[in-house]
């Protein structure tokens, strides 16, 4: 099943988890630490996330964690400087966080998950040296990868991100709340890879990682 099909069929928890996983992997661009999104993952572990993905209740964890409240806190922690001087990859990551809906239900969470998927693939393409060197490893191939479930013509970093997005959606669709642990593991792996890429790129440009 293609990535687009998985997003279309996902329930609310799958959509929220997919979008959050994309954002989690891109946290290094926002100078965030590895734990900054943990409260949002905890919110998704609650039983009150609607399985239908349409008109359910807000996401609240069993310990009372409120998605909307924690989202506000995350935005405050990751608030960056004025956008002037930041490159496209950083701006895309900021927009992913800014666009996150306050509730994990309805059409907004599906739109956010889809937008995060596109933005994260774009970010990985922008940061991949192989994509920079090869003109054929561009946006059209990434779009085809989302709809046709193939990695041919994609740079290594983009192909790996595509596979991670698919894995996250598959484990959440197949295992529900129990799949969140695997989704976090996949995102942690991807975040470490991107953090290394961001650090190398920043050193090459003589800038702090978040300014690129």
PDB file of C-alpha atoms in Angstrom, residues 11-14 16 41-69 102-106 109 176-177 180:
ATOM      1  CA  UNK A  11      -7.575   6.638  11.978  1.00  0.00           C
ATOM      2  CA  UNK A  12      -7.072   9.654  14.230  1.00  0.00           C
ATOM      3  CA  UNK A  13      -4.271   8.118  16.275  1.00  0.00           C
ATOM      4  CA  UNK A  14      -2.477   6.976  13.126  1.00  0.00           C
ATOM      5  CA  UNK A  16      -1.605  12.238  14.682  1.00  0.00           C
ATOM      6  CA  UNK A  41       3.631  11.156  22.336  1.00  0.00           C
ATOM      7  CA  UNK A  42       2.273  10.544  25.839  1.00  0.00           C
ATOM      8  CA  UNK A  43      -0.975  12.269  24.883  1.00  0.00           C
ATOM      9  CA  UNK A  44      -1.430   9.869  21.988  1.00  0.00           C
ATOM     10  CA  UNK A  45      -1.078   6.901  24.305  1.00  0.00           C
ATOM     11  CA  UNK A  46      -4.404   7.787  25.955  1.00  0.00           C
ATOM     12  CA  UNK A  47      -7.525   5.761  25.238  1.00  0.00           C
ATOM     13  CA  UNK A  48      -9.637   8.760  24.261  1.00  0.00           C
ATOM     14  CA  UNK A  49      -8.197   9.264  20.784  1.00  0.00           C
ATOM     15  CA  UNK A  50     -11.024   8.482  18.397  1.00  0.00           C
ATOM     16  CA  UNK A  51     -10.333   5.390  16.289  1.00  0.00           C
ATOM     17  CA  UNK A  52     -12.523   6.649  13.495  1.00  0.00           C
ATOM     18  CA  UNK A  53     -10.304   9.613  12.760  1.00  0.00           C
ATOM     19  CA  UNK A  54     -13.177  12.008  12.127  1.00  0.00           C
ATOM     20  CA  UNK A  55     -15.258  13.450  14.953  1.00  0.00           C
ATOM     21  CA  UNK A  56     -13.771  11.961  18.125  1.00  0.00           C
ATOM     22  CA  UNK A  57     -12.665  13.601  21.326  1.00  0.00           C
ATOM     23  CA  UNK A  58      -9.414  15.407  21.882  1.00  0.00           C
ATOM     24  CA  UNK A  59      -6.338  13.351  22.697  1.00  0.00           C
ATOM     25  CA  UNK A  60      -5.773  13.071  26.441  1.00  0.00           C
ATOM     26  CA  UNK A  61      -3.483  10.544  28.027  1.00  0.00           C
ATOM     27  CA  UNK A  62      -4.470   8.416  30.950  1.00  0.00           C
ATOM     28  CA  UNK A  63      -2.493  10.720  33.278  1.00  0.00           C
ATOM     29  CA  UNK A  64      -4.503  13.779  32.195  1.00  0.00           C
ATOM     30  CA  UNK A  65      -1.997  14.990  29.647  1.00  0.00           C
ATOM     31  CA  UNK A  66      -3.738  17.376  27.313  1.00  0.00           C
ATOM     32  CA  UNK A  67      -2.573  17.490  23.698  1.00  0.00           C
ATOM     33  CA  UNK A  68      -3.501  21.151  23.239  1.00  0.00           C
ATOM     34  CA  UNK A  69      -1.775  22.252  26.447  1.00  0.00           C
ATOM     35  CA  UNK A 102      -5.213  21.497  18.851  1.00  0.00           C
ATOM     36  CA  UNK A 103      -7.345  18.360  18.600  1.00  0.00           C
ATOM     37  CA  UNK A 104      -6.563  14.916  17.221  1.00  0.00           C
ATOM     38  CA  UNK A 105      -9.805  14.495  15.321  1.00  0.00           C
ATOM     39  CA  UNK A 106     -11.616  15.718  12.252  1.00  0.00           C
ATOM     40  CA  UNK A 109      -5.558  16.152  11.670  1.00  0.00           C
ATOM     41  CA  UNK A 176      -3.128   0.858  17.644  1.00  0.00           C
ATOM     42  CA  UNK A 177      -1.784   2.331  20.915  1.00  0.00           C
ATOM     43  CA  UNK A 180       3.256   3.933  19.394  1.00  0.00           C
TER      44      UNK A 180
END
